[in-house]
Structures are given as structure tokens and as C-alpha cells.
Amino acid sequence: MRNLDEQTVTQAVLDLLAGTPDPRLKFILTSLITHLHDFARDVKLTEAELRAGISFLTQTGQKCDDKRQEFILLSDVLGLSMLTVAMNNRKPRGCTESTVFGPFHVEGAPEYANGADIANGAIGEPCLVRGTVKDLHGAPIAGAELEVWQADATGNYDVQYPNLETHQGRGVLRSQADGSFEFRTVVAVAYPIPADGPVGDLLRATARHPWRPAHLHFMIKAKNYQTLVTHVFRNGDQYLDSDAVFGVRQTLVADWVKQPEGGYTLNYDFVLNPVG
Ligand code: BEZ
Ligand code: FE
């Protein structure tokens, strides 16, 4: 393994994968190295550019802590998250579509009774959210676990407030015997994804905006059904066609309806895909 040149170095690296015991890891690394080397040759990568790339990834890692996940953001703005969601969530027509998970889900969200107010003090206009969880034949799915999370009227999630010691705008509920659920919260608004780190620098360098259209996040789990990770997006939002993370699907867009007595209502019915 001497005198490798810009062509032969690729095969030399691939040869060293021969002993990788895990076949999937071997397959993935083989493809990664092949594409990475082809990419470097394609763009005629300079040494300064390689250093800049390494510096960018270093800053991305350094921006991460228990509340900030810059690598998820990077994957999201590059469209890699949505590509992976799309490939792994092909479903029969009629099932609720999946979309990106995002970086603002946290473990240990509080459990609420059906009808409860999950805002828990979050700033915003009141909103009543109602819907059902059903199967493809319209049969109710009782006892499904619905986890909801959303930003407040300032466009921030609870975890983005450094000194907030409670959960706001997130909670876990269960569907009723007829598949229905309801909860109170605040109206979702459009917000910019965090742009004070290397991902923000990347967006600015490419003249892209950081905005996401207003949405509610849902993760719905039920026995014998595939877990659904999705959003409901607010109809009329100016960013529906330019979501910074490519997550919008037309079937997930719904109306937040202003009520004469004040506040808003949102109705949305979910359809789960059975396992297998
Ligand atoms: C979110 O919707 O919470 C989100 C998704 C991707 C990147 C940033 C935020
Ligand atoms: Fe979000």
C-alpha cells in the first residue's frame, strides 16, 4: 500500500473494509467512502476547503449540548432528514403521512388527561385541538399515546428558555374508546430554526431563510401500529412552500378556525398504518 494516487487511494481504503464483521456497516461504509472520494474528485477539493469543512463540523459538534442538537438541524436543512423519513415511511394511501422529527422533542413530557391544557402557561392565543386516531378502515384506535409538542407565540419551544423549570406546550395524552382526543393549547406560529450556530451560517452563506411554517408536532404510538411522527401545519402560512427543513406535505395542512367567542379550534384526524 504505497504510492497511492488520487485514483488508487479509494480502492486501498475499501480493501481495508474486507474484515468488517457487520455486513450492513460494511455496505454503508463502502458506499460512503466511494461517494466521499468521488465528491472530493468532482469538486477538486482543496486542502483549505477540507480544513474549512472539518472546522464547520467541529463547530457543529461544539454547538451541541443536552438542549441543542446542531447535527439534527444540519441534517434537516440539507434535506437528509426528510429524505430518510420519505424512504422509511412509505404507506398505503389514506394513512397519515410522516414528517421530520426535529430537535425539540424531549423525553419525559408530562402526562395529561383528555381535554387538559398542555400550554401550562405558554404564551399565545388559546386553541382547542380535537381529532381522532383511527385505522385505515375507520375503526377507532383506543388508548393510543399521543405526544404533542409546539412552540409558543414567540416561536420558542420550552427547552429554548434557559431558566424555565417546567414543560410548556408539550404533553402526552391517550385516545378515548371512540379514538377521539382533545386538548387545549396555544396557537402555533411560524418560527425560525435556531440560526445562531454553524447551521445558521450555512443558511446565510446560501441566501436561505430559516423559517418553518406554523405547526404542531405529534408522535402517536399504538400497539400493532407503526409509530407516527408527524406535524399538522397551519393553512395559509406564508412558509408552507419554503419550509427550511422541507417537511410540508399537503395532507398535513389544516385550518386553525377563529371562534366568534375568542380563540381558535383545530380538528385533525390521524390514520395509523398497521405493523407488518
Ligand atoms: C421543529 O419543527 O421543531 C424543527 C424541525 C427541524 C429543525 C428545527 C426545528
Ligand atoms: Fe417545530
Short mmCIF file of C-alpha atoms and ligand atoms in Angstrom, two decimals:
data_model
loop_
_atom_site.label_atom_id
_atom_site.label_comp_id
_atom_site.label_asym_id
_atom_site.label_seq_id
_atom_site.Cartn_x
_atom_site.Cartn_y
_atom_site.Cartn_z
CA MET A 1 0.00 0.00 0.00
CA ARG A 2 2.50 2.60 -1.22
CA ASN A 3 2.49 5.28 -3.83
CA LEU A 4 -1.28 5.63 -3.79
CA ASP A 5 -2.57 8.30 -6.09
CA GLU A 6 -5.80 10.21 -6.39
CA GLN A 7 -7.48 7.24 -8.07
CA THR A 8 -5.98 4.21 -6.31
CA VAL A 9 -6.41 5.55 -2.75
CA THR A 10 -10.14 4.83 -2.91
CA GLN A 11 -9.73 1.10 -3.52
CA ALA A 12 -7.00 0.95 -0.87
CA VAL A 13 -9.45 2.26 1.74
CA LEU A 14 -12.22 -0.05 0.52
CA ASP A 15 -9.88 -3.07 0.74
CA LEU A 16 -9.42 -2.39 4.45
CA LEU A 17 -13.15 -2.89 5.00
CA ALA A 18 -12.87 -6.55 3.98
CA GLY A 19 -12.78 -7.76 7.59
CA THR A 20 -15.74 -5.70 8.86
CA PRO A 21 -17.91 -8.30 10.63
CA ASP A 22 -21.22 -6.40 10.42
CA PRO A 23 -22.35 -6.67 6.77
CA ARG A 24 -24.64 -3.62 6.94
CA LEU A 25 -21.83 -1.47 8.37
CA LYS A 26 -19.51 -2.73 5.65
CA PHE A 27 -22.09 -1.90 2.97
CA ILE A 28 -22.72 1.59 4.34
CA LEU A 29 -19.02 2.43 4.75
CA THR A 30 -18.20 1.14 1.27
CA SER A 31 -20.83 3.42 -0.24
CA LEU A 32 -19.86 6.36 1.97
CA ILE A 33 -16.15 6.16 1.06
CA THR A 34 -16.93 5.70 -2.62
CA HIS A 35 -19.23 8.74 -2.69
CA LEU A 36 -16.98 10.84 -0.47
CA HIS A 37 -13.93 10.25 -2.64
CA ASP A 38 -15.94 10.81 -5.83
CA PHE A 39 -17.26 14.04 -4.31
CA ALA A 40 -13.73 15.27 -3.49
CA ARG A 41 -12.56 14.48 -7.01
CA ASP A 42 -15.69 16.02 -8.53
CA VAL A 43 -15.28 19.38 -6.79
CA LYS A 44 -11.46 19.17 -6.87
CA LEU A 45 -11.42 19.76 -3.13
CA THR A 46 -8.57 21.99 -1.97
CA GLU A 47 -6.74 21.47 1.31
CA ALA A 48 -8.10 24.79 2.60
CA GLU A 49 -11.65 23.66 1.76
CA LEU A 50 -11.14 20.36 3.59
CA ARG A 51 -9.93 22.31 6.64
CA ALA A 52 -12.97 24.60 6.38
CA GLY A 53 -15.28 21.59 6.21
CA ILE A 54 -13.63 20.00 9.24
CA SER A 55 -13.88 23.29 11.10
CA PHE A 56 -17.59 23.53 10.23
CA LEU A 57 -18.27 20.03 11.56
CA THR A 58 -16.19 20.76 14.66
CA GLN A 59 -18.28 23.88 15.36
CA THR A 60 -21.44 21.87 14.74
CA GLY A 61 -20.40 19.35 17.40
CA GLN A 62 -19.34 22.08 19.80
CA LYS A 63 -22.76 23.74 19.48
CA CYS A 64 -24.48 20.58 20.75
CA ASP A 65 -25.49 20.10 24.37
CA ASP A 66 -28.39 18.40 26.17
CA LYS A 67 -30.81 21.04 24.81
CA ARG A 68 -29.33 21.88 21.40
CA GLN A 69 -28.74 19.36 18.63
CA GLU A 70 -26.96 21.13 15.80
CA PHE A 71 -26.34 17.90 13.83
CA ILE A 72 -30.10 17.25 13.60
CA LEU A 73 -30.52 20.81 12.36
CA LEU A 74 -27.78 20.24 9.78
CA SER A 75 -29.38 17.03 8.55
CA ASP A 76 -32.74 18.84 8.42
CA VAL A 77 -31.60 21.86 6.38
CA LEU A 78 -29.72 19.59 3.96
CA GLY A 79 -32.93 17.66 3.30
CA LEU A 80 -31.33 14.44 4.60
CA SER A 81 -33.85 14.06 7.42
CA MET A 82 -36.85 14.40 5.09
CA LEU A 83 -35.26 12.05 2.54
CA THR A 84 -34.80 9.41 5.24
CA VAL A 85 -38.36 9.92 6.52
CA ALA A 86 -39.74 9.58 2.99
CA MET A 87 -37.78 6.37 2.27
CA ASN A 88 -38.74 4.72 5.54
CA ASN A 89 -42.40 5.67 5.76
CA ARG A 90 -44.00 4.55 2.52
CA LYS A 91 -47.59 3.82 3.49
CA PRO A 92 -50.90 2.93 1.88
CA ARG A 93 -52.92 5.90 0.67
CA GLY A 94 -55.17 7.15 3.46
CA CYS A 95 -52.60 6.77 6.24
CA THR A 96 -51.38 9.97 7.84
CA GLU A 97 -48.05 10.94 6.31
CA SER A 98 -44.89 11.26 8.38
CA THR A 99 -42.55 14.20 8.53
CA VAL A 100 -39.35 15.30 10.29
CA PHE A 101 -38.84 14.67 14.00
CA GLY A 102 -36.84 17.86 14.60
CA PRO A 103 -34.57 18.67 17.54
CA PHE A 104 -37.14 19.87 20.09
CA HIS A 105 -38.66 16.60 21.27
CA VAL A 106 -37.65 15.79 24.85
CA GLU A 107 -38.11 12.66 26.91
CA GLY A 108 -40.32 12.85 29.98
CA ALA A 109 -43.07 15.21 28.78
CA PRO A 110 -45.91 15.41 31.35
CA GLU A 111 -48.95 13.17 31.00
CA TYR A 112 -52.33 14.88 30.76
CA ALA A 113 -55.96 13.76 30.94
CA ASN A 114 -58.01 14.11 27.80
CA GLY A 115 -59.22 17.72 27.49
CA ALA A 116 -56.38 19.16 29.58
CA ASP A 117 -54.46 22.36 28.85
CA ILE A 118 -50.97 21.38 27.73
CA ALA A 119 -49.87 25.02 27.31
CA ASN A 120 -49.11 25.08 31.04
CA GLY A 121 -48.50 28.82 30.88
CA ALA A 122 -47.01 29.05 27.37
CA ILE A 123 -47.62 32.45 25.77
CA GLY A 124 -50.17 32.53 22.98
CA GLU A 125 -53.76 32.72 21.84
CA PRO A 126 -55.86 29.83 23.14
CA CYS A 127 -56.57 26.94 20.84
CA LEU A 128 -58.69 23.80 21.26
CA VAL A 129 -57.35 20.82 19.31
CA ARG A 130 -59.65 17.87 18.60
CA GLY A 131 -59.39 14.77 16.50
CA THR A 132 -59.43 11.03 16.27
CA VAL A 133 -56.97 8.19 15.87
CA LYS A 134 -58.30 5.50 13.55
CA ASP A 135 -57.18 2.66 11.32
CA LEU A 136 -57.46 2.55 7.54
CA HIS A 137 -60.97 1.10 7.77
CA GLY A 138 -62.19 3.90 10.01
CA ALA A 139 -62.18 1.79 13.19
CA PRO A 140 -61.21 3.79 16.29
CA ILE A 141 -57.87 3.09 17.96
CA ALA A 142 -58.41 3.40 21.70
CA GLY A 143 -55.58 4.04 24.13
CA ALA A 144 -53.16 5.39 21.53
CA GLU A 145 -50.44 7.52 23.12
CA LEU A 146 -50.32 10.99 21.58
CA GLU A 147 -47.29 13.08 22.37
CA VAL A 148 -47.61 16.71 21.32
CA TRP A 149 -45.02 19.49 21.28
CA GLN A 150 -45.06 23.00 19.90
CA ALA A 151 -43.51 26.45 20.05
CA ASP A 152 -45.24 29.33 21.83
CA ALA A 153 -46.37 32.65 20.32
CA THR A 154 -42.78 33.93 20.33
CA GLY A 155 -41.70 30.94 18.23
CA ASN A 156 -39.76 29.27 21.05
CA TYR A 157 -40.06 25.79 22.50
CA ASP A 158 -39.94 25.46 26.28
CA VAL A 159 -36.43 23.92 26.06
CA GLN A 160 -35.16 27.10 24.40
CA TYR A 161 -35.81 29.12 27.57
CA PRO A 162 -32.66 28.78 29.68
CA ASN A 163 -34.34 29.13 33.09
CA LEU A 164 -37.74 27.53 32.57
CA GLU A 165 -38.17 24.72 35.05
CA THR A 166 -41.41 23.26 33.76
CA HIS A 167 -42.64 21.83 30.47
CA GLN A 168 -44.79 24.14 28.36
CA GLY A 169 -46.61 23.35 25.14
CA ARG A 170 -45.85 19.66 25.32
CA GLY A 171 -47.60 16.68 26.80
CA VAL A 172 -48.74 13.09 26.44
CA LEU A 173 -52.42 12.12 26.16
CA ARG A 174 -54.38 8.98 25.30
CA SER A 175 -57.13 8.50 22.77
CA GLN A 176 -60.55 7.56 24.17
CA ALA A 177 -62.62 4.41 23.47
CA ASP A 178 -64.01 6.02 20.30
CA GLY A 179 -60.49 7.04 19.16
CA SER A 180 -61.10 10.71 19.97
CA PHE A 181 -58.78 13.10 21.78
CA GLU A 182 -58.83 16.75 22.65
CA PHE A 183 -56.58 19.21 24.42
CA ARG A 184 -56.16 22.91 24.93
CA THR A 185 -53.01 24.72 23.95
CA VAL A 186 -51.89 27.93 22.24
CA VAL A 187 -51.99 28.78 18.55
CA ALA A 188 -48.88 27.64 16.68
CA VAL A 189 -46.92 30.33 14.83
CA ALA A 190 -44.20 30.27 12.18
CA TYR A 191 -40.71 30.42 13.68
CA PRO A 192 -37.09 30.48 12.53
CA ILE A 193 -34.99 27.42 13.36
CA PRO A 194 -32.02 28.34 15.58
CA ALA A 195 -29.66 30.31 13.35
CA ASP A 196 -27.01 31.41 15.86
CA GLY A 197 -24.71 28.47 15.09
CA PRO A 198 -22.92 26.94 12.11
CA VAL A 199 -26.19 25.85 10.50
CA GLY A 200 -27.35 29.48 10.58
CA ASP A 201 -24.04 30.48 8.97
CA LEU A 202 -24.67 27.90 6.26
CA LEU A 203 -28.18 29.25 5.61
CA ARG A 204 -26.87 32.82 5.34
CA ALA A 205 -23.99 31.74 3.07
CA THR A 206 -26.52 30.18 0.72
CA ALA A 207 -29.04 33.05 0.94
CA ARG A 208 -31.68 30.81 2.54
CA HIS A 209 -34.19 31.84 5.21
CA PRO A 210 -34.52 29.85 8.48
CA TRP A 211 -38.32 29.84 8.77
CA ARG A 212 -40.68 26.93 9.35
CA PRO A 213 -44.43 27.30 8.78
CA ALA A 214 -46.60 27.12 11.92
CA HIS A 215 -47.14 23.54 13.07
CA LEU A 216 -47.91 21.18 15.92
CA HIS A 217 -45.72 18.11 16.40
CA PHE A 218 -47.29 14.72 17.08
CA MET A 219 -45.81 11.34 17.86
CA ILE A 220 -48.54 8.70 18.06
CA LYS A 221 -47.90 5.19 19.36
CA ALA A 222 -50.39 2.33 19.46
CA LYS A 223 -49.96 -1.43 19.82
CA ASN A 224 -49.81 -3.22 16.46
CA TYR A 225 -49.41 0.08 14.55
CA GLN A 226 -46.33 1.84 13.22
CA THR A 227 -45.35 4.83 15.32
CA LEU A 228 -46.35 8.01 13.52
CA VAL A 229 -44.06 11.04 13.78
CA THR A 230 -45.66 13.97 12.07
CA HIS A 231 -46.84 17.59 12.20
CA VAL A 232 -50.08 19.38 11.46
CA PHE A 233 -49.30 22.59 9.54
CA ARG A 234 -51.37 25.75 9.61
CA ASN A 235 -53.18 26.51 6.39
CA GLY A 236 -52.38 29.95 4.95
CA ASP A 237 -48.91 30.15 6.46
CA GLN A 238 -46.52 32.09 4.23
CA TYR A 239 -43.76 29.47 4.62
CA LEU A 240 -45.69 26.36 3.57
CA ASP A 241 -43.85 26.35 0.24
CA SER A 242 -40.42 27.23 1.59
CA ASP A 243 -40.07 25.29 4.85
CA ALA A 244 -36.38 25.49 5.84
CA VAL A 245 -36.40 21.72 6.52
CA PHE A 246 -38.59 20.50 3.60
CA GLY A 247 -41.20 18.91 5.89
CA VAL A 248 -44.54 20.10 4.49
CA ARG A 249 -46.97 17.61 2.95
CA GLN A 250 -50.30 18.82 1.65
CA THR A 251 -52.27 16.17 3.57
CA LEU A 252 -50.87 17.56 6.83
CA VAL A 253 -52.15 21.12 6.26
CA ALA A 254 -55.25 22.05 8.27
CA ASP A 255 -57.32 25.08 9.26
CA TRP A 256 -56.99 26.82 12.60
CA VAL A 257 -60.52 28.24 12.79
CA LYS A 258 -61.08 31.51 14.67
CA GLN A 259 -64.07 31.26 17.00
CA PRO A 260 -66.53 34.16 17.46
CA GLU A 261 -66.23 33.82 21.25
CA GLY A 262 -62.41 34.06 21.01
CA GLY A 263 -59.59 31.60 20.50
CA TYR A 264 -59.17 29.02 17.75
CA THR A 265 -60.08 25.41 17.07
CA LEU A 266 -58.17 22.83 15.07
CA ASN A 267 -59.62 19.47 14.04
CA TYR A 268 -57.37 16.78 12.65
CA ASP A 269 -57.92 13.03 12.30
CA PHE A 270 -54.97 10.63 12.23
CA VAL A 271 -54.89 7.27 10.45
CA LEU A 272 -52.27 4.76 11.58
CA ASN A 273 -50.61 2.09 9.48
CA PRO A 274 -50.64 -1.44 10.93
CA VAL A 275 -47.31 -3.13 11.62
CA GLY A 276 -46.30 -5.76 9.04
C1 BEZ B 1 -39.07 21.64 14.54
O1 BEZ B 1 -40.08 21.62 13.89
O2 BEZ B 1 -39.17 21.69 15.74
C2 BEZ B 1 -37.77 21.68 13.82
C3 BEZ B 1 -37.52 20.77 12.82
C4 BEZ B 1 -36.32 20.82 12.17
C5 BEZ B 1 -35.38 21.76 12.51
C6 BEZ B 1 -35.65 22.67 13.51
C7 BEZ B 1 -36.85 22.65 14.18
FE FE B 2 -41.33 22.53 15.36
#
